[in-house]
Coordinates of C-alpha atoms and ligand atoms in Angstrom, one line a residue:
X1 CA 0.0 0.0 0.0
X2 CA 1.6 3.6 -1.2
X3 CA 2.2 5.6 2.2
X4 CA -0.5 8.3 2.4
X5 CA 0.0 11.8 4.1
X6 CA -0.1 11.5 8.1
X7 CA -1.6 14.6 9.1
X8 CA -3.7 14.0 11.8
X9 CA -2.4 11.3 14.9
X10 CA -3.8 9.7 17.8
X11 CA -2.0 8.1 20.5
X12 CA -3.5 5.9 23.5
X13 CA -2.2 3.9 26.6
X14 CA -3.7 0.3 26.8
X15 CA -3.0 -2.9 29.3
X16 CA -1.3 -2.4 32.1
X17 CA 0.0 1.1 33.1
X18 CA 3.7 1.7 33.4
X19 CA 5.8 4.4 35.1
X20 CA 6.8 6.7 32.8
X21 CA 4.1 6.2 30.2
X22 CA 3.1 10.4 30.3
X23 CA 6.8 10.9 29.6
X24 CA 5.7 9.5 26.4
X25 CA 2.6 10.3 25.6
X26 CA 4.5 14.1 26.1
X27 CA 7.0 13.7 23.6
X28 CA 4.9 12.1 21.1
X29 CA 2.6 15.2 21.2
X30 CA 4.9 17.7 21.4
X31 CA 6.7 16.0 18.2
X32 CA 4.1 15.7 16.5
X33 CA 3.1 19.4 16.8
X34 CA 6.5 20.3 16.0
X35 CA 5.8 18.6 12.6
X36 CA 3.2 20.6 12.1
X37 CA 0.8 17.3 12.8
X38 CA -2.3 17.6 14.8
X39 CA -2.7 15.2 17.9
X40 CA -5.4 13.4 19.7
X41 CA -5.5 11.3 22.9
X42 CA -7.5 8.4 22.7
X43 CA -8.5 7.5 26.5
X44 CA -8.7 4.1 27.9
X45 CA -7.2 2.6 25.1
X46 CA -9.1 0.5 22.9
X47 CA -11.8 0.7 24.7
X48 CA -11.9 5.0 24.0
X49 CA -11.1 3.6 20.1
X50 CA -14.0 1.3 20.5
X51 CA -16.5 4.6 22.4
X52 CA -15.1 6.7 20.7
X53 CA -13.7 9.3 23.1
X54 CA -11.1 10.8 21.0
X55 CA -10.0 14.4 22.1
X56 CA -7.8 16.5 21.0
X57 CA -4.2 17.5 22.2
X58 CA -2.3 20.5 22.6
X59 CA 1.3 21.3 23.9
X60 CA -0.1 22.8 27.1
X61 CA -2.3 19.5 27.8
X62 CA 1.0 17.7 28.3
X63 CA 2.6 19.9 30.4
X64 CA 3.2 19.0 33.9
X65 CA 3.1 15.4 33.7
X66 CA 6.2 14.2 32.8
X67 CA 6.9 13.1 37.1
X68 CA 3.6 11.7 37.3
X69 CA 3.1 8.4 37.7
X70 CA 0.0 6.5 36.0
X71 CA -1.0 7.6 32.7
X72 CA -3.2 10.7 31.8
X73 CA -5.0 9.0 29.2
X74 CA -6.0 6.4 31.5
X75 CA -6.2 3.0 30.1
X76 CA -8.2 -0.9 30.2
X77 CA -7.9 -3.8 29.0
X78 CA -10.4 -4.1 26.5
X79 CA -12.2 -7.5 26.0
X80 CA -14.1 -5.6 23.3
X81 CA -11.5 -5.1 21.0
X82 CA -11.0 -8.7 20.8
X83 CA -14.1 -9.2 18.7
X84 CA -14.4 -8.0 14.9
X85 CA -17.8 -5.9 15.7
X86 CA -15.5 -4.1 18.3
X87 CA -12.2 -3.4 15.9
X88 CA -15.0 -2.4 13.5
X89 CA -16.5 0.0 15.3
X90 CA -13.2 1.5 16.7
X91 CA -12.3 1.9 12.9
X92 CA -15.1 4.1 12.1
X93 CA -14.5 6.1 15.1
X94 CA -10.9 6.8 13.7
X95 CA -12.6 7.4 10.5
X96 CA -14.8 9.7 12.0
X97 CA -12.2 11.9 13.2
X98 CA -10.0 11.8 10.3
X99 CA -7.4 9.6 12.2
X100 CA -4.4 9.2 9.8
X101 CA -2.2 7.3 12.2
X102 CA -2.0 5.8 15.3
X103 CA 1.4 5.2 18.4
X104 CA 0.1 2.8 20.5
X105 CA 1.9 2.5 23.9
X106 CA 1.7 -0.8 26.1
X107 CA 2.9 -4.4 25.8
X108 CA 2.2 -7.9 24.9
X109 CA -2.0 -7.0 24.2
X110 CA -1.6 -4.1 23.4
X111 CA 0.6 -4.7 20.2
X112 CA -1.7 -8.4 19.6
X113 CA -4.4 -5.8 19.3
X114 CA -2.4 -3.5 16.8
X115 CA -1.5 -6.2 14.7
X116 CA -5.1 -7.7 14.5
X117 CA -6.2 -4.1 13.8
X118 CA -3.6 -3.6 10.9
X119 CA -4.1 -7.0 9.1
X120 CA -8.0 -5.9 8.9
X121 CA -7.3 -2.1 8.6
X122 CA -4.5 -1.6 6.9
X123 CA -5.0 1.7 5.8
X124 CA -4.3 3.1 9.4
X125 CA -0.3 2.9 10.1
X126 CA 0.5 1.8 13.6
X127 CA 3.6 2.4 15.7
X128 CA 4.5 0.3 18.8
X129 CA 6.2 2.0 21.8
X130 CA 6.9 -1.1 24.7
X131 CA 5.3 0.4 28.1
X132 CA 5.3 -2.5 30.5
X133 CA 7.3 -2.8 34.0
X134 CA 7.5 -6.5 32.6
X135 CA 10.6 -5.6 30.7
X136 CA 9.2 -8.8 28.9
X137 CA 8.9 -7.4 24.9
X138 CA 11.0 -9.6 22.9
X139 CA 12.9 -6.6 20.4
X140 CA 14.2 -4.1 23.1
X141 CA 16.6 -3.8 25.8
X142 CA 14.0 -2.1 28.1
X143 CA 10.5 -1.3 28.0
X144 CA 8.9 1.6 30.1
X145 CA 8.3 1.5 33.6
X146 CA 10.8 -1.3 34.1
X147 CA 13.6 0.6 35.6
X148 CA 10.9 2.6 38.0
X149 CA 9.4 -0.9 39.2
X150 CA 12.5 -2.6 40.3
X151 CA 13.7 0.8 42.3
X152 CA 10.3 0.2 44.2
X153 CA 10.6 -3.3 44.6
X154 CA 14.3 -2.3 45.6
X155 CA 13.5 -0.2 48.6
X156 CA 11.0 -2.6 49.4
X157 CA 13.3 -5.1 49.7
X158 CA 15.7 -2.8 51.9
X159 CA 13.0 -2.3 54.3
X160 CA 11.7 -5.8 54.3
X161 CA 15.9 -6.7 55.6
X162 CA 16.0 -4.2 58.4
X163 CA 13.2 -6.5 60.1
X164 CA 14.2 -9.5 58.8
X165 CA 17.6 -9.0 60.0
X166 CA 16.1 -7.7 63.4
X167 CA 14.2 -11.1 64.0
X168 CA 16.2 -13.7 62.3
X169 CA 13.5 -14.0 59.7
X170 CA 13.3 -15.5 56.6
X171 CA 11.3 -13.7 54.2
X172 CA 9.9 -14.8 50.7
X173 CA 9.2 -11.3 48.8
X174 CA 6.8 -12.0 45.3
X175 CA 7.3 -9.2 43.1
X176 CA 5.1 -9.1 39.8
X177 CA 6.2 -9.8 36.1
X178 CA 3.9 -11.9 34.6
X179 CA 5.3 -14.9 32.8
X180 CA 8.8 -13.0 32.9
X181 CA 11.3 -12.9 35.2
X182 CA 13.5 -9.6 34.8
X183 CA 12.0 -7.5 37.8
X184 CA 12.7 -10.7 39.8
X185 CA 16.0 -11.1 38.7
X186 CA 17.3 -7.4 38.8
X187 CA 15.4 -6.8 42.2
X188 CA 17.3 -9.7 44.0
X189 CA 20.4 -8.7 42.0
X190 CA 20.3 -4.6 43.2
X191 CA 18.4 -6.4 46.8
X192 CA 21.0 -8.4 47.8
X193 CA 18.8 -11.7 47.9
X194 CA 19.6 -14.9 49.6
X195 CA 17.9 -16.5 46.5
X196 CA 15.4 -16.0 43.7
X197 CA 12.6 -18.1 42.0
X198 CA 12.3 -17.2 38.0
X199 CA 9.6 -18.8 35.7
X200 CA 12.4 -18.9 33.2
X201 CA 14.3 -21.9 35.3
X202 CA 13.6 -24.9 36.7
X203 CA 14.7 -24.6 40.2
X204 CA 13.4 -27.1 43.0
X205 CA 13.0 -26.4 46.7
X206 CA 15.3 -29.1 47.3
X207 CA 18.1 -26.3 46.0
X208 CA 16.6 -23.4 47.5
X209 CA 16.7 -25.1 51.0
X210 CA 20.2 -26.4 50.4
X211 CA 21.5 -22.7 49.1
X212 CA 19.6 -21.0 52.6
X213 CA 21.7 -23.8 54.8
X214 CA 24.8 -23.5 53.3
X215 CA 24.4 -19.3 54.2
X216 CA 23.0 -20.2 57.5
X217 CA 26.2 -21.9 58.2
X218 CA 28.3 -18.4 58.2
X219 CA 26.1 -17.5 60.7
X220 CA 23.7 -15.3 58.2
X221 CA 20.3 -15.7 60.4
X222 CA 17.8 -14.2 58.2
X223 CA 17.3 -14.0 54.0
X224 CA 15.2 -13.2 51.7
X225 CA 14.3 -14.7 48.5
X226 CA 12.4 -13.0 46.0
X227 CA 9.6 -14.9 43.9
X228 CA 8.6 -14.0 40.8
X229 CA 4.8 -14.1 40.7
X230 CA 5.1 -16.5 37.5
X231 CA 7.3 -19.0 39.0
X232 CA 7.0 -22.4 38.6
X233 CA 6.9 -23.8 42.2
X234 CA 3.4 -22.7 43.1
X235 CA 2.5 -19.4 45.1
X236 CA 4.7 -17.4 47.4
X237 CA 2.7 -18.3 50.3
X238 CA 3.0 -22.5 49.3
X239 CA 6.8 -21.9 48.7
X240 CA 7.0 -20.6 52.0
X241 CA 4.6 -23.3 53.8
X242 CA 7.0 -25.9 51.9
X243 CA 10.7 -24.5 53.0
X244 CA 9.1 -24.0 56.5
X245 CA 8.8 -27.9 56.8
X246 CA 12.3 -29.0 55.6
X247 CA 13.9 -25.6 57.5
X248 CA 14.7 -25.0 61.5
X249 CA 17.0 -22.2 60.6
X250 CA 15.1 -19.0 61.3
X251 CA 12.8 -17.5 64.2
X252 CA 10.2 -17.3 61.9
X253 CA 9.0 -17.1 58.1
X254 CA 7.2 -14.5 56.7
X255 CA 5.6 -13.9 52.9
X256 CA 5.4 -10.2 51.6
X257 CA 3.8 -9.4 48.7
X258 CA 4.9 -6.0 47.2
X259 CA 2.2 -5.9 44.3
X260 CA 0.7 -2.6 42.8
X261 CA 2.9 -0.4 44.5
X262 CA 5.5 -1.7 41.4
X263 CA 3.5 0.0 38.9
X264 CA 2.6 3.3 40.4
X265 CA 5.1 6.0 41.7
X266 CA 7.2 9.2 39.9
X267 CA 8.7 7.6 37.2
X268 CA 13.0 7.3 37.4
X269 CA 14.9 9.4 35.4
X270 CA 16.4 6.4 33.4
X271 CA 12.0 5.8 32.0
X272 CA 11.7 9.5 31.9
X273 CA 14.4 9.4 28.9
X274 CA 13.8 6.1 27.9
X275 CA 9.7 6.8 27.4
X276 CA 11.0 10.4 25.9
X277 CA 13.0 8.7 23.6
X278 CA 10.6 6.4 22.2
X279 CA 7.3 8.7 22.4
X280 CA 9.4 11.2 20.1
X281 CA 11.2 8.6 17.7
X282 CA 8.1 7.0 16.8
X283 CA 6.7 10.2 15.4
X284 CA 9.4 10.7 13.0
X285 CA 9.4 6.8 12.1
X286 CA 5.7 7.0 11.1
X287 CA 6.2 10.2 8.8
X288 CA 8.9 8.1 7.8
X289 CA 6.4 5.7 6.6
X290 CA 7.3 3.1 9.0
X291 CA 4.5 1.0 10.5
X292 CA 3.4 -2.2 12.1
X293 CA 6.1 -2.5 14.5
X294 CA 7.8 -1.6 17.7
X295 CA 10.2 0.7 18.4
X296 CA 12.9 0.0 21.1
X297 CA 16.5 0.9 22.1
X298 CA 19.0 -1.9 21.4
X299 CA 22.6 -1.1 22.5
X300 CA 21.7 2.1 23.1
X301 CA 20.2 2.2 19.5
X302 CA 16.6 2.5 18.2
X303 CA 15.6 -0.6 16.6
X304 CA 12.2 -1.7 15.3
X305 CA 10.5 -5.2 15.5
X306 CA 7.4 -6.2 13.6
X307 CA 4.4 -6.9 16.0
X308 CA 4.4 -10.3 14.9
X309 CA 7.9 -10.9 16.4
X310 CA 8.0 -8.9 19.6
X311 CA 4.8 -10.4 20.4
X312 CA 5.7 -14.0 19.3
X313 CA 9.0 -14.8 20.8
X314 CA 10.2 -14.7 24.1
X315 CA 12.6 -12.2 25.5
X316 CA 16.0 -14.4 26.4
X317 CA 17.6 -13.8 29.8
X318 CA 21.0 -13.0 30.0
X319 CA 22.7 -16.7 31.3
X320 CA 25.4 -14.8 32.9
X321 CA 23.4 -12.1 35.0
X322 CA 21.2 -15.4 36.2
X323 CA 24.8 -17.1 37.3
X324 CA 26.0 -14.4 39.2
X325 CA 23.0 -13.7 41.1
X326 CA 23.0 -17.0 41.9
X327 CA 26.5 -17.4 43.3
X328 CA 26.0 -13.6 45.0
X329 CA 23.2 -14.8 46.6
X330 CA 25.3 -17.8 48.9
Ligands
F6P401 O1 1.8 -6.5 32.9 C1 2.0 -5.8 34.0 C2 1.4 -6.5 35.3 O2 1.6 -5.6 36.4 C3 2.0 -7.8 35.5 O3 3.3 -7.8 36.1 C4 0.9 -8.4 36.4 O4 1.0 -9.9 36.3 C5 -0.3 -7.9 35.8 O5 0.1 -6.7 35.1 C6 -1.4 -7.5 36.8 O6 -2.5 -7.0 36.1 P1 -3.7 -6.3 36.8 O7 -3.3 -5.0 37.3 O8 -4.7 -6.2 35.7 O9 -4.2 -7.2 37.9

């Protein structure tokens, strides 16, 4: 299809929201008014496609929000979208308001959705920007809100060790990620963990008991092991039930779990750039005449993965980060 003339944008927030998502939604309207383009907000992602609340965007409607948590255009996860009479009727709303082009920023569904859209609409050029503290979009070194959620979980984690060191606790933390393990990983990494639980290794509790004795016998009295939420040895609080009946090393054993407080909170600098960088870039790569993909920073470079991919493979841990945490954790 020859690329037609973008002159009128929309961008929208959809699935979960991600620390530093305003960040972007900020630089993609302020670059797209600098090209002379005019913006709209969709709100509550496909679902505001689907209701059609559509509203227009100025420079000043973006001020003040790059700190803020959340995301202005609030989004859902819509189960509308997933049907053909809902994609339909979001297409006339775009229609309706002379939509020539949409950024869509989220993860995993939010790009399924965009490439649905695209293979039934493809008239309407899409770009991807990866906002999910997941980190788990296959195509890019980092997605949005990442960096933000593991300094929470971090300082979590930091409090949770005052007490645990104070009663000779030991403390199973879960800490979210979906199916993914990288807020795990980096959390017990930056935390300090006596041990982590990934859905992206087999681990038994035979090992996990084994690797808490063997730092019990240097006279460390109290851990804590961080459990990512999509780990394969059941729930924190039955991980915690089983170690307490093969353990007699601790006053007591305690499960936290840190939750929603990983995706709220002032974004970090690091997703303030990151989320500026993207927003922005994927402007100029759709008046480029780039769509259907995502847009993420490889090396320290932007580099762009068709829907299909980010959405269909899996994001591959790094072997050697997963060794050393596991021999900094004895
Ligand atoms: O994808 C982001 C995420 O926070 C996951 O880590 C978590 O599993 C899920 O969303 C929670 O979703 P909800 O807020 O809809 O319960």
């Amino acid at each position: 299809m020859a690329n037609k003339e973008i002159k009128r944008i929309a961008v929208f927030t959809s699935g979960g929201d991600a620390p530093g998502m305003n960040a972007a939604i900020r630089a993609t309207v302020r670059n797209a008014i600098n090209n002379d383009l005019h913006v709209y907000g969709i709100m509550r992602g496909y679902e505001g496609m689907i209701n059609g609340d559509i509203r227009r965007l100025e420079t000043k409607d973006v001020g003040n929000i790059i700190h803020r948590g959340g995301t202005v255009l609030k989004t859902a996860r819509s189960m509308r979208f997933m049907t053909p009479e809902g994609r339909k009727q979001a297409y006339e709303n775009l229609m309706f308001n002379d939509i020539d082009a949409l950024v869509a920023i989220g993860g995993n569904g939010t790009f399924t959705g965009a490439s649905v859209f695209m293979q039934e609409y493809p008239d309407i050029p899409i770009l991807g920007v990866p906002g999910t503290i997941d980190n788990d979009l296959f195509g890019t070194d980092f997605s949005i809100g990442f960096d933000t959620a593991v300094n929470t979980a971090v300082q979590a984690v930091d409090k949770i060790r005052d007490t645990a060191d104070s009663h000779n606790r030991l403390f199973f933390v879960e800490v979210m990620g979906r199916d993914s393990g990288y807020i795990a990983l980096h959390t017990a990494i930056a935390g300090g963990a006596g041990g982590v639980l990934l859905p992206e290794e087999e681990s038994s509790l035979d090992d996990l008991v084994k690797l808490l004795k063997r730092s019990a016998k240097r006279a460390k009295l109290f851990s804590i092991v961080i459990v990512a939420e999509g780990n394969h040895m059941g729930t924190v609080y039955d991980i915690a039930r089983h170690v307490e009946e093969k353990i007699d090393i601790y006053d007591d054993i305690k499960v936290s779990v840190i939750g929603h407080l990983q995706r709220g909170g002032s974004p970090s600098s690091f997703d303030r750039v990151l989320a500026s960088v993207l927003g922005f870039t994927a402007v100029d790569a759709l008046l480029e005449g780039k769509s259907g993909c995502m847009i993420g920073i490889k090396n320290n470079n932007a580099h762009y993965t068709p829907f299909k991919d980010a959405i269909n493979n899996s994001k591959t841990f790094n072997k050697s980060l997963l060794r050393m945490a596991h021999i900094l954790a004895q």
